[in-house]
Short mmCIF file of C-alpha atoms in Angstrom, two decimals:
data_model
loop_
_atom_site.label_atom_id
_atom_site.label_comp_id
_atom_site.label_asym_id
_atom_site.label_seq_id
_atom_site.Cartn_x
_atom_site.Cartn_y
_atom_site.Cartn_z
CA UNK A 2 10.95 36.59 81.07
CA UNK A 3 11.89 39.41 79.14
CA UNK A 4 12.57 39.34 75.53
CA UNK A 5 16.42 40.48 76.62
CA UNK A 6 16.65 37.26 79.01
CA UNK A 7 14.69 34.74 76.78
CA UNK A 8 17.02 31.76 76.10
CA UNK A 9 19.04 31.58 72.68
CA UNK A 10 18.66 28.31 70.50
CA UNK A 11 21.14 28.15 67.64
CA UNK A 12 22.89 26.18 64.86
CA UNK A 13 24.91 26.44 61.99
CA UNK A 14 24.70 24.96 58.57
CA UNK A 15 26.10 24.99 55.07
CA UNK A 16 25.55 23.59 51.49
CA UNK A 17 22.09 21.43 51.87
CA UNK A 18 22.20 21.35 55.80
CA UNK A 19 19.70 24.06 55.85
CA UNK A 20 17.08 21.33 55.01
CA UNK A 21 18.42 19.59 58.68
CA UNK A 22 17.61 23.14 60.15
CA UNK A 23 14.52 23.18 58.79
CA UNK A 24 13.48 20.21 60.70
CA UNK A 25 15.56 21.80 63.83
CA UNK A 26 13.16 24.53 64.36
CA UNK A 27 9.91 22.73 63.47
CA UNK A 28 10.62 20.24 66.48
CA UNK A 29 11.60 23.25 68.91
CA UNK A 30 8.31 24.64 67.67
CA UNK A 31 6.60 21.56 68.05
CA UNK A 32 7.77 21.10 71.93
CA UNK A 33 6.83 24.11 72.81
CA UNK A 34 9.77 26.70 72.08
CA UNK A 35 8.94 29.93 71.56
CA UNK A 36 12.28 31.96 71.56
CA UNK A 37 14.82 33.01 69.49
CA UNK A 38 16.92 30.97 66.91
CA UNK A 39 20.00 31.96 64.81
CA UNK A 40 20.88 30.12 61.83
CA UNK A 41 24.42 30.52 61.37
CA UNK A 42 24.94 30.12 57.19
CA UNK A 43 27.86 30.33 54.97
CA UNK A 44 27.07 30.59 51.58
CA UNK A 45 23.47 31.87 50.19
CA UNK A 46 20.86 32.16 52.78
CA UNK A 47 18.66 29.12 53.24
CA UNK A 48 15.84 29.28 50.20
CA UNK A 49 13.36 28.51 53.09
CA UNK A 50 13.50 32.09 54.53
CA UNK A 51 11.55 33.74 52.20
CA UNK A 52 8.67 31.51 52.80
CA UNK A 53 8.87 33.00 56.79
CA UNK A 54 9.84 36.67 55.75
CA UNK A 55 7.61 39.08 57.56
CA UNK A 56 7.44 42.26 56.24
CA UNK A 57 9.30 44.21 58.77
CA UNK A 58 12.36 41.99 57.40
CA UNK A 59 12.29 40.01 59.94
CA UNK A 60 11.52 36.42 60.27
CA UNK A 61 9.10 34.17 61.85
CA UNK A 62 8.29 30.24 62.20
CA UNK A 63 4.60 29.78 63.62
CA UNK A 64 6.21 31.46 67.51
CA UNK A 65 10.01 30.85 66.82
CA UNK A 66 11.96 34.24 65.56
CA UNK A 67 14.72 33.48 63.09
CA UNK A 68 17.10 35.20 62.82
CA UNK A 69 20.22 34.27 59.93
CA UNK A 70 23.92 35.18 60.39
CA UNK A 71 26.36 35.29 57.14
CA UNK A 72 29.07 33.60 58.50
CA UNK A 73 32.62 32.58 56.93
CA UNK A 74 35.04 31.66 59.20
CA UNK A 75 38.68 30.33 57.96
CA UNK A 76 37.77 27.21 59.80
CA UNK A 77 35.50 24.16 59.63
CA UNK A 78 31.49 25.51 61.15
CA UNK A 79 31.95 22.20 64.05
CA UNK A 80 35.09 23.82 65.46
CA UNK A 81 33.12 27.76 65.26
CA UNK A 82 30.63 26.72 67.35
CA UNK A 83 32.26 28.07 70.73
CA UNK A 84 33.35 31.21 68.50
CA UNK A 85 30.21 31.71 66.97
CA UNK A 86 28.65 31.08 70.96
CA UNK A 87 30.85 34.26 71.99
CA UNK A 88 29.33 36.13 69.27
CA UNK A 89 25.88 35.75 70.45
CA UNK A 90 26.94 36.91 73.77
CA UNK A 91 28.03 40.00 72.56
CA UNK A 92 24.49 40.61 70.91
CA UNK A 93 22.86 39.30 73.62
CA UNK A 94 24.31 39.89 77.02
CA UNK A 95 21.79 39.22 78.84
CA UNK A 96 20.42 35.59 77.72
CA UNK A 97 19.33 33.21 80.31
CA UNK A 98 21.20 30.49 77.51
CA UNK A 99 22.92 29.35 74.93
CA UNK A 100 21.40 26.07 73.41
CA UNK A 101 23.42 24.86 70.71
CA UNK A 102 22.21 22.05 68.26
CA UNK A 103 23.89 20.20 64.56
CA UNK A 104 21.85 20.97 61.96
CA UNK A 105 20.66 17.03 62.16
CA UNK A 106 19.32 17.22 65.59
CA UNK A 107 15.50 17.19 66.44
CA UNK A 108 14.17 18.27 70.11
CA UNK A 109 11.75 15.37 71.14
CA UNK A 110 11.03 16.22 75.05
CA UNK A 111 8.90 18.87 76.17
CA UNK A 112 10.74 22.33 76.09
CA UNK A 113 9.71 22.53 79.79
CA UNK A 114 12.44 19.94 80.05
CA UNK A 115 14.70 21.77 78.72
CA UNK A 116 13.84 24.55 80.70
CA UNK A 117 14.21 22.72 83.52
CA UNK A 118 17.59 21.13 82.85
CA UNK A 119 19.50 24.18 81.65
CA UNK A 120 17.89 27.53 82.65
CA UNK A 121 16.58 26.46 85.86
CA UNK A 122 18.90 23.80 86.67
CA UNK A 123 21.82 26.33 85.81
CA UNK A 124 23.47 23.86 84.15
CA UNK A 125 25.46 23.09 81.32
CA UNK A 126 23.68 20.01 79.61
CA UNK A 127 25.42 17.88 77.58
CA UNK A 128 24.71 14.88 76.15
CA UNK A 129 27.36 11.06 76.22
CA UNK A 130 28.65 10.46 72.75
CA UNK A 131 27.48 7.10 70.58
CA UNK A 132 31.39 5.41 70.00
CA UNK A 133 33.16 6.71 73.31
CA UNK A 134 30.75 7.15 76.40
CA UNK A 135 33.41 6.61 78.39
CA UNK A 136 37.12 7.79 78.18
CA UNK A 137 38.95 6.62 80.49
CA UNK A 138 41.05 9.27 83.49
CA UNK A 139 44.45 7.12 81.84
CA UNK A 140 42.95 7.23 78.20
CA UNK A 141 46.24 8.31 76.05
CA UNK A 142 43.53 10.55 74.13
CA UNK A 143 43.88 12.81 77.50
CA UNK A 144 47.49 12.82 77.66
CA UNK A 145 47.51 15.04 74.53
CA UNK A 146 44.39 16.75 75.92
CA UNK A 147 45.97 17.48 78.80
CA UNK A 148 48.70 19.73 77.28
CA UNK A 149 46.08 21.54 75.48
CA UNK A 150 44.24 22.42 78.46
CA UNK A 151 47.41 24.02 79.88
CA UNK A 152 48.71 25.80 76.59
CA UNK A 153 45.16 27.56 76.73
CA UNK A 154 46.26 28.62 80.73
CA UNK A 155 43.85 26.02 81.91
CA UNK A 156 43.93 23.77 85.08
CA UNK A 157 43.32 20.41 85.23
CA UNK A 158 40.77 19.52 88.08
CA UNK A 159 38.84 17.08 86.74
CA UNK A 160 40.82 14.20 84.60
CA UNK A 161 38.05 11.90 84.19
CA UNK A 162 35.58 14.48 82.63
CA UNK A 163 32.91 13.16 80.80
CA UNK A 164 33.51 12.65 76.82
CA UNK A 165 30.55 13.59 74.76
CA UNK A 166 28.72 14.55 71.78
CA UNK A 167 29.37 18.49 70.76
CA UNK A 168 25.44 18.02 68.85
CA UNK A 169 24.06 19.56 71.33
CA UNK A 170 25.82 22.03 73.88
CA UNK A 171 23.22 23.80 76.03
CA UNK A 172 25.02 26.45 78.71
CA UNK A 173 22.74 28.52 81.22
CA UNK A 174 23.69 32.21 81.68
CA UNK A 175 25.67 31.17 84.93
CA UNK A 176 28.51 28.49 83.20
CA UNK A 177 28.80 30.86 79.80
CA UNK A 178 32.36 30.98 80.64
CA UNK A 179 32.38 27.71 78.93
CA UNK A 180 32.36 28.80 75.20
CA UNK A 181 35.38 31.20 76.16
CA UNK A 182 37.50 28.32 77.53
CA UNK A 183 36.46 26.02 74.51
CA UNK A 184 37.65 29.00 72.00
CA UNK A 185 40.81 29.20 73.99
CA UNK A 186 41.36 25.72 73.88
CA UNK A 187 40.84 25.63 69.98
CA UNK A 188 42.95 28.29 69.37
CA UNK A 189 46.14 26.62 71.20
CA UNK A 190 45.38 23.23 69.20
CA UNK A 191 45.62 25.59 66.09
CA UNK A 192 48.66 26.90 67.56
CA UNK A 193 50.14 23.80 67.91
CA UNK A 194 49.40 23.06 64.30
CA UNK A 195 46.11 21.81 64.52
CA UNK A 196 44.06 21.35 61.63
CA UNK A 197 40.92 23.65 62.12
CA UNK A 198 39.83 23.33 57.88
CA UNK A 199 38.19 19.84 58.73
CA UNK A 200 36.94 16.86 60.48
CA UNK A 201 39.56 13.74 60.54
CA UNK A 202 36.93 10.74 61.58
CA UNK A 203 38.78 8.29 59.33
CA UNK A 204 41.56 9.03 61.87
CA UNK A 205 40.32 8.13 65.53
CA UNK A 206 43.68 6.88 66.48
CA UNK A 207 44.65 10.63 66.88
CA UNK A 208 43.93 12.64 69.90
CA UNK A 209 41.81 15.41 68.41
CA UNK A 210 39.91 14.76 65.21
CA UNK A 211 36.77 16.91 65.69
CA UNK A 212 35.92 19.80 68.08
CA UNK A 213 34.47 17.63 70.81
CA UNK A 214 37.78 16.41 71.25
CA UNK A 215 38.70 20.15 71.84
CA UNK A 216 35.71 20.15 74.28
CA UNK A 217 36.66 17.08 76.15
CA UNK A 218 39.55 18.87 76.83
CA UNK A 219 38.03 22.09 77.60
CA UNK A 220 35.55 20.24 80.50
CA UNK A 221 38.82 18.72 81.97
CA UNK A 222 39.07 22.30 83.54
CA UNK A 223 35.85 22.54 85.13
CA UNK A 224 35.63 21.73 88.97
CA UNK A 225 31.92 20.37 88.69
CA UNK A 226 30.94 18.24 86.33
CA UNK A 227 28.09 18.68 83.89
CA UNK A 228 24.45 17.60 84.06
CA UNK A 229 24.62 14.76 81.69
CA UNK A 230 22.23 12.81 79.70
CA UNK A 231 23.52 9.04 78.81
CA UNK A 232 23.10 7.66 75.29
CA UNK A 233 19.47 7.74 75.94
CA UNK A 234 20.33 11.86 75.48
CA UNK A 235 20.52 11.86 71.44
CA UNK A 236 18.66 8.26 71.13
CA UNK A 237 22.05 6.57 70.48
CA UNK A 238 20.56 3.42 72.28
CA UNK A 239 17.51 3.50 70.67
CA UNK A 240 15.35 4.78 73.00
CA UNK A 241 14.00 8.31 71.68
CA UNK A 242 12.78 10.67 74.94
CA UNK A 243 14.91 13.62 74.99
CA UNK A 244 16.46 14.50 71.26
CA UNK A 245 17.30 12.92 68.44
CA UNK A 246 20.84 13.28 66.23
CA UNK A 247 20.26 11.78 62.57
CA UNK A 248 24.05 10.68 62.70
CA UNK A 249 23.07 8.32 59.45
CA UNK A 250 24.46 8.68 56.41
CA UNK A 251 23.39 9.71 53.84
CA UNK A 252 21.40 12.58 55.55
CA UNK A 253 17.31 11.42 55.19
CA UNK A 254 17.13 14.85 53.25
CA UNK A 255 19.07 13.16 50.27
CA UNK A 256 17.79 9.72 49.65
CA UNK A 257 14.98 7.54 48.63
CA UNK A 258 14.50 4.81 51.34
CA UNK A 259 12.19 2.70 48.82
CA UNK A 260 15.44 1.66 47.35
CA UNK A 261 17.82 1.40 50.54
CA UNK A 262 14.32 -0.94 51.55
CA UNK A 263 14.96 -2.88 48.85
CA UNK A 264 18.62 -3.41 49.53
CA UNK A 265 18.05 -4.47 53.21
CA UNK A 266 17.91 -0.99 55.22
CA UNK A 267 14.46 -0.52 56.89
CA UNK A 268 14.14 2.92 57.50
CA UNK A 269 15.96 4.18 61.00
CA UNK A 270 13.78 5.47 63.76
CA UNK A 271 15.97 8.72 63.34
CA UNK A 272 14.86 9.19 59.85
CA UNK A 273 11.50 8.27 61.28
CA UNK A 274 11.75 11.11 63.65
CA UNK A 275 13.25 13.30 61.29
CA UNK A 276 9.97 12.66 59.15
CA UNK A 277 7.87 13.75 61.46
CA UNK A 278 9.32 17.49 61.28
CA UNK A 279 10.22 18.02 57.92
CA UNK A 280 6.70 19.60 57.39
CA UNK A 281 5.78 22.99 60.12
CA UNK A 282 6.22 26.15 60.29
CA UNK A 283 8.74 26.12 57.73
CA UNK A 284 8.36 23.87 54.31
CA UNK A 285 11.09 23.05 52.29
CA UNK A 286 8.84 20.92 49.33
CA UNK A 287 6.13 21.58 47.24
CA UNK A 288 3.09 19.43 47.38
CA UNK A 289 4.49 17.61 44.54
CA UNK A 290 7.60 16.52 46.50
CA UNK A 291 5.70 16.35 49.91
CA UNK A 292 3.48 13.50 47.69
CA UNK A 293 6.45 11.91 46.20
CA UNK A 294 7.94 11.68 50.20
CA UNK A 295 4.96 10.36 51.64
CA UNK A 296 4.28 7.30 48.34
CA UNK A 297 8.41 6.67 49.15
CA UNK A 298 7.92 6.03 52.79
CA UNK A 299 4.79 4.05 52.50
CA UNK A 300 6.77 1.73 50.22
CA UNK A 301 10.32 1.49 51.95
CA UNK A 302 8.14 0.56 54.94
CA UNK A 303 5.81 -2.00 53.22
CA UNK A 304 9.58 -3.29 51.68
CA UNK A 305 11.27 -3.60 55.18
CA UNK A 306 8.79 -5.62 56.24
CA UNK A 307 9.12 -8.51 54.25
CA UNK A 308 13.22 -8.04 53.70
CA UNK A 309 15.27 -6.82 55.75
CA UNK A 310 19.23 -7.12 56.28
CA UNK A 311 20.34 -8.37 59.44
#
């Protein structure tokens, strides 16, 4: 594969996210990958970077390039993804793939699986979300999805499409027309008076409150239905094979789990995953802090197993 074809892996972060994309790469560089990943940032560049600065200006983690993207869109980075997607194509017209992934996702499988799945499979993989694996083809969620679909000039061939999470979105070179639809799609929700400035979890009644909604919406078009992984896809059931999305809060980046121990919360097996790749190609802490890590884990582990909150 030429370096013009190579698949694209990409994310997008903000404020201390970059620490979450930090992690990214090292797992995609501990299963194997060895392509090309933009870090979409708004704000300063992640301080990481200069500790994989080449001289050329370039970047490199151990056989991942990096490349970073000062991005500020009048919107909120979850509903920019397709946008930001579009971009890339422009740059890179002749990708085998887009592979995007949050900032809180690890890869856990083999890249060859991924390779497999998406690029070779052409495929667009997606993976079933933790709350709403299953929406219903008479969900009133769709109703209102439904008319979205249309305003963007979109037919509705498959009502029953599969809802899931927008973590990770990975779209071989053959189904790219994907990201255009979803941008399309987002754009007649903000036409409609949408709210693209922010998430509205708190508010799950409502038919859109995040950009998967948008997407749900946006696959509602498409005659074949994805290649999708169940909740065994991000480890939402527990069982860790394929990725893993630290959906936790607070992000395992900002807390000491010695004293969530001691208040009943063992340590997750996403934050035990996450763990594992915080150290790689790319460090984020100083020995002092790796030390200071490593004496907190021992002890919110030693902690959880004596007391834990049921």
């Amino acid at each position: 594969m030429t370096e013009d074809t190579r698949p694209i892996l990409f994310t997008l972060c903000e404020g201390d996210y970059h620490l979450g994309v930090a992690a990214l790469i090292n797992s995609a560089h501990n299963i194997g990958y060895a392509g090309l990943c933009v870090v979409g940032y708004r704000g300063p560049i992640p301080p990481w970077s200069k500790s994989i600065a080449l001289s050329n200006g370039s970047y490199k983690a151990g056989n991942i390039e990096v490349e970073f993207v000062a991005s500020d869109p009048q919107m909120h980075f979850g509903y920019f993804k397709p946008f930001f997607a579009c971009e890339l194509l422009k740059r890179y017209p002749k990708t085998s793939a887009l592979i995007y992934a949050d900032p809180d996702v690890l890869f856990l499988a083999p890249w060859e699986f991924f390779d497999n799945w998406i690029m070779q499979g052409q495929a667009i993989g997606l993976c079933a979300d933790q709350n709403f694996p299953i929406v219903s083809e008479n969900h009133p969620w769709r109703k209102y999805w439904r008319i979205l679909a249309e305003a963007a000039g979109l037919s509705i061939v498959n009502p029953s499409a599969p809802y899931i999470n927008s973590g990770f979105v990975g779209v071989s070179e053959t189904r790219a027309s994907l990201w255009k639809l979803w941008c399309d799609v987002t754009l007649a929700y903000h036409q409609q008076g949408g709210d693209l400035s922010s998430f509205r979890m708190s508010e799950r009644w409502r038919s859109v409150v995040s950009d998967q909604d948008l997407l749900a919406a946006t696959l509602m078009s498409l005659m074949d239905c994805p290649s999708l992984l169940g909740q065994e896809g991000m480890g939402f059931n527990g069982d860790f094979k394929f990725l893993c999305h630290v959906i936790e809060q607070p992000k395992p980046w900002r807390d000491a789990r010695a004293w969530r121990s001691a208040s009943g919360h063992a340590p997750s097996s996403a934050f035990r995953n996450w763990r594992r790749n915080y150290e790689g190609p790319i460090n984020t802490m100083g020995h002092l802090a790796k030390l200071v890590r490593k004496v907190d884990f021992v002890m919110s582990t030693a902690i959880s197993r004596v007391y834990r909150r049921f």
